Amino acid sequence: MLINFPIVQPLSRQQLRKQILQRRNQLSYLEISNATTRITQKALEFVKYHQAEHVALYYAIKNEVQTHLLIEKLWERNITVYLPVIRIEQQDLIFLPYMKETLLFKNQFNIPEPRNKNETYKSKTTKDLDIIFVPLVAFDSHNERLGMGGGYYDRTLARYRELKTMLVGLAYSWQYVESLPTESWDIPLNYVITEED
């Protein structure tokens, strides 16, 4: 069972981010594993329900909701998987195909990406992504998302939202707060999947 972390509000975005990340760092391996197993199952059911064939995810690091099992299960179902690559100059992301044989290289944030540093890749055509599963620090009752603060996902998700791609957060239930302080550039999600029913 995940530790219940009461979030005391109101807090600024920076204060809330710091508080939740500190608490996320306290999670045990068992807590992360149990929650991830349940979230993975629910995510697979979501993919099946929406008959998705092209699914983008994030490569989980630290104590984020893990995605490695979900990726494996999607491969087993012959669903094409994509991972994000940061474009520093554009300050956004592109999603590139990720297969078992794909080589990964760590970016400046120490996050593995599916790319060859000596080649230039074009993004997967945005209309071909059915679902994007995104990481988050916190979420609220309106499916607003608080990220790490770089803005890469918000700039990217703005394009996909116009194309009706399903934007889905993966989170621990305790990352929920009643209402997040938002900015004009924030992009709300369609759904957030947690370990709870």
PDB file of N, CA and C in Angstrom, residues 84-148:
ATOM      1  N   PRO A  84      10.191   9.854 -26.103  1.00  0.00           N
ATOM      2  CA  PRO A  84      10.496  11.258 -26.429  1.00  0.00           C
ATOM      3  C   PRO A  84      11.988  11.528 -26.554  1.00  0.00           C
ATOM      4  N   VAL A  85      12.301  12.485 -27.416  1.00  0.00           N
ATOM      5  CA  VAL A  85      13.657  13.011 -27.567  1.00  0.00           C
ATOM      6  C   VAL A  85      13.555  14.522 -27.405  1.00  0.00           C
ATOM      7  N   ILE A  86      14.377  15.083 -26.538  1.00  0.00           N
ATOM      8  CA  ILE A  86      14.360  16.520 -26.299  1.00  0.00           C
ATOM      9  C   ILE A  86      15.069  17.260 -27.432  1.00  0.00           C
ATOM     10  N   ARG A  87      14.407  18.316 -27.927  1.00  0.00           N
ATOM     11  CA  ARG A  87      15.037  19.218 -28.890  1.00  0.00           C
ATOM     12  C   ARG A  87      15.307  20.530 -28.144  1.00  0.00           C
ATOM     13  N   ILE A  88      16.568  20.754 -27.824  1.00  0.00           N
ATOM     14  CA  ILE A  88      16.930  21.901 -26.995  1.00  0.00           C
ATOM     15  C   ILE A  88      16.599  23.219 -27.669  1.00  0.00           C
ATOM     16  N   GLU A  89      16.948  23.362 -28.947  1.00  0.00           N
ATOM     17  CA  GLU A  89      16.725  24.638 -29.624  1.00  0.00           C
ATOM     18  C   GLU A  89      15.237  24.984 -29.712  1.00  0.00           C
ATOM     19  N   GLN A  90      14.413  23.977 -30.004  1.00  0.00           N
ATOM     20  CA  GLN A  90      12.969  24.206 -30.119  1.00  0.00           C
ATOM     21  C   GLN A  90      12.273  24.166 -28.752  1.00  0.00           C
ATOM     22  N   GLN A  91      12.978  23.654 -27.732  1.00  0.00           N
ATOM     23  CA  GLN A  91      12.438  23.505 -26.381  1.00  0.00           C
ATOM     24  C   GLN A  91      11.161  22.667 -26.374  1.00  0.00           C
ATOM     25  N   ASP A  92      11.191  21.570 -27.141  1.00  0.00           N
ATOM     26  CA  ASP A  92      10.060  20.662 -27.162  1.00  0.00           C
ATOM     27  C   ASP A  92      10.546  19.231 -27.318  1.00  0.00           C
ATOM     28  N   LEU A  93       9.639  18.321 -27.620  1.00  0.00           N
ATOM     29  CA  LEU A  93       9.961  16.911 -27.776  1.00  0.00           C
ATOM     30  C   LEU A  93       9.517  16.419 -29.141  1.00  0.00           C
ATOM     31  N   ILE A  94      10.208  15.411 -29.650  1.00  0.00           N
ATOM     32  CA  ILE A  94       9.686  14.608 -30.746  1.00  0.00           C
ATOM     33  C   ILE A  94       9.647  13.172 -30.244  1.00  0.00           C
ATOM     34  N   PHE A  95       8.803  12.360 -30.837  1.00  0.00           N
ATOM     35  CA  PHE A  95       8.683  10.963 -30.424  1.00  0.00           C
ATOM     36  C   PHE A  95       9.222  10.058 -31.519  1.00  0.00           C
ATOM     37  N   LEU A  96      10.164   9.215 -31.161  1.00  0.00           N
ATOM     38  CA  LEU A  96      10.797   8.310 -32.112  1.00  0.00           C
ATOM     39  C   LEU A  96      10.468   6.860 -31.762  1.00  0.00           C
ATOM     40  N   PRO A  97      10.383   5.991 -32.774  1.00  0.00           N
ATOM     41  CA  PRO A  97      10.069   4.577 -32.526  1.00  0.00           C
ATOM     42  C   PRO A  97      11.093   3.939 -31.588  1.00  0.00           C
ATOM     43  N   TYR A  98      10.584   3.103 -30.703  1.00  0.00           N
ATOM     44  CA  TYR A  98      11.440   2.388 -29.747  1.00  0.00           C
ATOM     45  C   TYR A  98      11.121   0.905 -29.847  1.00  0.00           C
ATOM     46  N   MET A  99      12.088   0.131 -30.351  1.00  0.00           N
ATOM     47  CA  MET A  99      11.953  -1.319 -30.474  1.00  0.00           C
ATOM     48  C   MET A  99      13.014  -2.000 -29.620  1.00  0.00           C
ATOM     49  N   LYS A 100      12.916  -3.320 -29.495  1.00  0.00           N
ATOM     50  CA  LYS A 100      13.850  -4.042 -28.635  1.00  0.00           C
ATOM     51  C   LYS A 100      15.298  -3.803 -29.033  1.00  0.00           C
ATOM     52  N   GLU A 101      15.542  -3.650 -30.319  1.00  0.00           N
ATOM     53  CA  GLU A 101      16.917  -3.497 -30.798  1.00  0.00           C
ATOM     54  C   GLU A 101      17.372  -2.032 -30.842  1.00  0.00           C
ATOM     55  N   THR A 102      16.510  -1.102 -30.474  1.00  0.00           N
ATOM     56  CA  THR A 102      16.852   0.312 -30.539  1.00  0.00           C
ATOM     57  C   THR A 102      17.906   0.670 -29.492  1.00  0.00           C
ATOM     58  N   LEU A 103      18.930   1.376 -29.920  1.00  0.00           N
ATOM     59  CA  LEU A 103      19.955   1.840 -29.000  1.00  0.00           C
ATOM     60  C   LEU A 103      19.481   3.122 -28.312  1.00  0.00           C
ATOM     61  N   LEU A 104      19.802   3.232 -27.029  1.00  0.00           N
ATOM     62  CA  LEU A 104      19.418   4.406 -26.255  1.00  0.00           C
ATOM     63  C   LEU A 104      20.664   5.181 -25.836  1.00  0.00           C
ATOM     64  N   PHE A 105      20.552   6.508 -25.856  1.00  0.00           N
ATOM     65  CA  PHE A 105      21.634   7.389 -25.435  1.00  0.00           C
ATOM     66  C   PHE A 105      21.077   8.367 -24.407  1.00  0.00           C
ATOM     67  N   LYS A 106      21.815   8.623 -23.352  1.00  0.00           N
ATOM     68  CA  LYS A 106      21.339   9.530 -22.314  1.00  0.00           C
ATOM     69  C   LYS A 106      21.477  10.982 -22.760  1.00  0.00           C
ATOM     70  N   ASN A 107      20.415  11.760 -22.507  1.00  0.00           N
ATOM     71  CA  ASN A 107      20.445  13.177 -22.849  1.00  0.00           C
ATOM     72  C   ASN A 107      21.051  13.995 -21.703  1.00  0.00           C
ATOM     73  N   GLN A 108      20.967  15.310 -21.787  1.00  0.00           N
ATOM     74  CA  GLN A 108      21.584  16.173 -20.784  1.00  0.00           C
ATOM     75  C   GLN A 108      20.934  16.049 -19.414  1.00  0.00           C
ATOM     76  N   PHE A 109      19.738  15.469 -19.346  1.00  0.00           N
ATOM     77  CA  PHE A 109      19.070  15.237 -18.068  1.00  0.00           C
ATOM     78  C   PHE A 109      19.255  13.797 -17.586  1.00  0.00           C
ATOM     79  N   ASN A 110      20.134  13.072 -18.263  1.00  0.00           N
ATOM     80  CA  ASN A 110      20.448  11.686 -17.913  1.00  0.00           C
ATOM     81  C   ASN A 110      19.278  10.735 -18.179  1.00  0.00           C
ATOM     82  N   ILE A 111      18.414  11.106 -19.132  1.00  0.00           N
ATOM     83  CA  ILE A 111      17.274  10.269 -19.510  1.00  0.00           C
ATOM     84  C   ILE A 111      17.587   9.580 -20.830  1.00  0.00           C
ATOM     85  N   PRO A 112      17.474   8.260 -20.909  1.00  0.00           N
ATOM     86  CA  PRO A 112      17.749   7.549 -22.163  1.00  0.00           C
ATOM     87  C   PRO A 112      16.778   7.943 -23.276  1.00  0.00           C
ATOM     88  N   GLU A 113      17.331   8.147 -24.466  1.00  0.00           N
ATOM     89  CA  GLU A 113      16.547   8.507 -25.643  1.00  0.00           C
ATOM     90  C   GLU A 113      16.899   7.586 -26.806  1.00  0.00           C
ATOM     91  N   PRO A 114      15.917   7.277 -27.669  1.00  0.00           N
ATOM     92  CA  PRO A 114      16.177   6.428 -28.847  1.00  0.00           C
ATOM     93  C   PRO A 114      16.719   7.243 -30.012  1.00  0.00           C
ATOM     94  N   ARG A 115      18.015   7.527 -29.988  1.00  0.00           N
ATOM     95  CA  ARG A 115      18.572   8.311 -31.084  1.00  0.00           C
ATOM     96  C   ARG A 115      20.061   8.038 -31.232  1.00  0.00           C
ATOM     97  N   ASN A 116      20.540   8.324 -32.415  1.00  0.00           N
ATOM     98  CA  ASN A 116      21.971   8.272 -32.686  1.00  0.00           C
ATOM     99  C   ASN A 116      22.454   9.710 -32.731  1.00  0.00           C
ATOM    100  N   LYS A 117      23.392  10.044 -31.900  1.00  0.00           N
ATOM    101  CA  LYS A 117      23.833  11.431 -31.797  1.00  0.00           C
ATOM    102  C   LYS A 117      24.421  11.972 -33.105  1.00  0.00           C
ATOM    103  N   ASN A 118      24.773  11.077 -34.029  1.00  0.00           N
ATOM    104  CA  ASN A 118      25.380  11.518 -35.284  1.00  0.00           C
ATOM    105  C   ASN A 118      24.375  11.628 -36.432  1.00  0.00           C
ATOM    106  N   GLU A 119      23.096  11.420 -36.136  1.00  0.00           N
ATOM    107  CA  GLU A 119      22.089  11.478 -37.173  1.00  0.00           C
ATOM    108  C   GLU A 119      20.968  12.427 -36.773  1.00  0.00           C
ATOM    109  N   THR A 120      20.260  12.929 -37.779  1.00  0.00           N
ATOM    110  CA  THR A 120      19.106  13.786 -37.532  1.00  0.00           C
ATOM    111  C   THR A 120      17.842  13.001 -37.866  1.00  0.00           C
ATOM    112  N   TYR A 121      16.891  13.031 -36.952  1.00  0.00           N
ATOM    113  CA  TYR A 121      15.647  12.295 -37.144  1.00  0.00           C
ATOM    114  C   TYR A 121      14.489  13.262 -37.315  1.00  0.00           C
ATOM    115  N   LYS A 122      13.516  12.837 -38.073  1.00  0.00           N
ATOM    116  CA  LYS A 122      12.266  13.579 -38.160  1.00  0.00           C
ATOM    117  C   LYS A 122      11.295  12.968 -37.159  1.00  0.00           C
ATOM    118  N   SER A 123      10.393  13.782 -36.655  1.00  0.00           N
ATOM    119  CA  SER A 123       9.401  13.292 -35.714  1.00  0.00           C
ATOM    120  C   SER A 123       8.414  12.368 -36.417  1.00  0.00           C
ATOM    121  N   LYS A 124       7.902  11.422 -35.660  1.00  0.00           N
ATOM    122  CA  LYS A 124       6.773  10.636 -36.154  1.00  0.00           C
ATOM    123  C   LYS A 124       5.635  11.609 -36.436  1.00  0.00           C
ATOM    124  N   THR A 125       4.982  11.449 -37.575  1.00  0.00           N
ATOM    125  CA  THR A 125       3.876  12.337 -37.911  1.00  0.00           C
ATOM    126  C   THR A 125       2.889  12.364 -36.755  1.00  0.00           C
ATOM    127  N   THR A 126       2.578  13.538 -36.270  1.00  0.00           N
ATOM    128  CA  THR A 126       1.781  13.658 -35.055  1.00  0.00           C
ATOM    129  C   THR A 126       0.438  12.934 -35.148  1.00  0.00           C
ATOM    130  N   LYS A 127      -0.180  12.936 -36.311  1.00  0.00           N
ATOM    131  CA  LYS A 127      -1.504  12.330 -36.429  1.00  0.00           C
ATOM    132  C   LYS A 127      -1.466  10.822 -36.211  1.00  0.00           C
ATOM    133  N   ASP A 128      -0.268  10.215 -36.279  1.00  0.00           N
ATOM    134  CA  ASP A 128      -0.170   8.766 -36.142  1.00  0.00           C
ATOM    135  C   ASP A 128      -0.071   8.292 -34.699  1.00  0.00           C
ATOM    136  N   LEU A 129       0.045   9.196 -33.743  1.00  0.00           N
ATOM    137  CA  LEU A 129       0.090   8.798 -32.339  1.00  0.00           C
ATOM    138  C   LEU A 129      -1.324   8.759 -31.776  1.00  0.00           C
ATOM    139  N   ASP A 130      -1.711   7.592 -31.287  1.00  0.00           N
ATOM    140  CA  ASP A 130      -3.063   7.435 -30.739  1.00  0.00           C
ATOM    141  C   ASP A 130      -3.142   7.867 -29.284  1.00  0.00           C
ATOM    142  N   ILE A 131      -2.110   7.510 -28.516  1.00  0.00           N
ATOM    143  CA  ILE A 131      -2.069   7.820 -27.084  1.00  0.00           C
ATOM    144  C   ILE A 131      -0.661   8.253 -26.717  1.00  0.00           C
ATOM    145  N   ILE A 132      -0.570   9.255 -25.857  1.00  0.00           N
ATOM    146  CA  ILE A 132       0.714   9.618 -25.255  1.00  0.00           C
ATOM    147  C   ILE A 132       0.557   9.487 -23.744  1.00  0.00           C
ATOM    148  N   PHE A 133       1.310   8.577 -23.141  1.00  0.00           N
ATOM    149  CA  PHE A 133       1.353   8.450 -21.686  1.00  0.00           C
ATOM    150  C   PHE A 133       2.465   9.361 -21.184  1.00  0.00           C
ATOM    151  N   VAL A 134       2.127  10.265 -20.270  1.00  0.00           N
ATOM    152  CA  VAL A 134       3.096  11.268 -19.832  1.00  0.00           C
ATOM    153  C   VAL A 134       3.379  11.158 -18.340  1.00  0.00           C
ATOM    154  N   PRO A 135       4.596  11.540 -17.945  1.00  0.00           N
ATOM    155  CA  PRO A 135       4.926  11.589 -16.523  1.00  0.00           C
ATOM    156  C   PRO A 135       4.394  12.886 -15.919  1.00  0.00           C
ATOM    157  N   LEU A 136       4.293  12.924 -14.623  1.00  0.00           N
ATOM    158  CA  LEU A 136       3.859  14.148 -13.962  1.00  0.00           C
ATOM    159  C   LEU A 136       4.336  14.161 -12.516  1.00  0.00           C
ATOM    160  N   VAL A 137       4.328  15.352 -11.950  1.00  0.00           N
ATOM    161  CA  VAL A 137       4.662  15.517 -10.533  1.00  0.00           C
ATOM    162  C   VAL A 137       3.384  15.557  -9.715  1.00  0.00           C
ATOM    163  N   ALA A 138       2.356  16.222 -10.242  1.00  0.00           N
ATOM    164  CA  ALA A 138       1.063  16.295  -9.563  1.00  0.00           C
ATOM    165  C   ALA A 138      -0.032  16.493 -10.598  1.00  0.00           C
ATOM    166  N   PHE A 139      -1.271  16.182 -10.185  1.00  0.00           N
ATOM    167  CA  PHE A 139      -2.432  16.401 -11.050  1.00  0.00           C
ATOM    168  C   PHE A 139      -3.609  16.787 -10.171  1.00  0.00           C
ATOM    169  N   ASP A 140      -4.630  17.381 -10.797  1.00  0.00           N
ATOM    170  CA  ASP A 140      -5.783  17.805  -9.998  1.00  0.00           C
ATOM    171  C   ASP A 140      -7.093  17.285 -10.586  1.00  0.00           C
ATOM    172  N   SER A 141      -8.197  17.765 -10.031  1.00  0.00           N
ATOM    173  CA  SER A 141      -9.523  17.270 -10.416  1.00  0.00           C
ATOM    174  C   SER A 141      -9.906  17.644 -11.836  1.00  0.00           C
ATOM    175  N   HIS A 142      -9.188  18.596 -12.435  1.00  0.00           N
ATOM    176  CA  HIS A 142      -9.453  19.005 -13.820  1.00  0.00           C
ATOM    177  C   HIS A 142      -8.442  18.393 -14.784  1.00  0.00           C
ATOM    178  N   ASN A 143      -7.684  17.410 -14.295  1.00  0.00           N
ATOM    179  CA  ASN A 143      -6.629  16.752 -15.079  1.00  0.00           C
ATOM    180  C   ASN A 143      -5.549  17.731 -15.525  1.00  0.00           C
ATOM    181  N   GLU A 144      -5.390  18.819 -14.776  1.00  0.00           N
ATOM    182  CA  GLU A 144      -4.241  19.690 -14.996  1.00  0.00           C
ATOM    183  C   GLU A 144      -3.004  18.962 -14.494  1.00  0.00           C
ATOM    184  N   ARG A 145      -1.888  19.200 -15.152  1.00  0.00           N
ATOM    185  CA  ARG A 145      -0.657  18.484 -14.851  1.00  0.00           C
ATOM    186  C   ARG A 145       0.445  19.436 -14.424  1.00  0.00           C
ATOM    187  N   LEU A 146       1.132  19.084 -13.346  1.00  0.00           N
ATOM    188  CA  LEU A 146       2.339  19.797 -12.945  1.00  0.00           C
ATOM    189  C   LEU A 146       3.527  18.913 -13.303  1.00  0.00           C
ATOM    190  N   GLY A 147       4.404  19.437 -14.163  1.00  0.00           N
ATOM    191  CA  GLY A 147       5.575  18.675 -14.571  1.00  0.00           C
ATOM    192  C   GLY A 147       6.820  19.134 -13.836  1.00  0.00           C
ATOM    193  N   MET A 148       7.959  18.879 -14.450  1.00  0.00           N
ATOM    194  CA  MET A 148       9.237  19.202 -13.824  1.00  0.00           C
ATOM    195  C   MET A 148       9.626  20.665 -13.995  1.00  0.00           C
TER     196      MET A 148
END
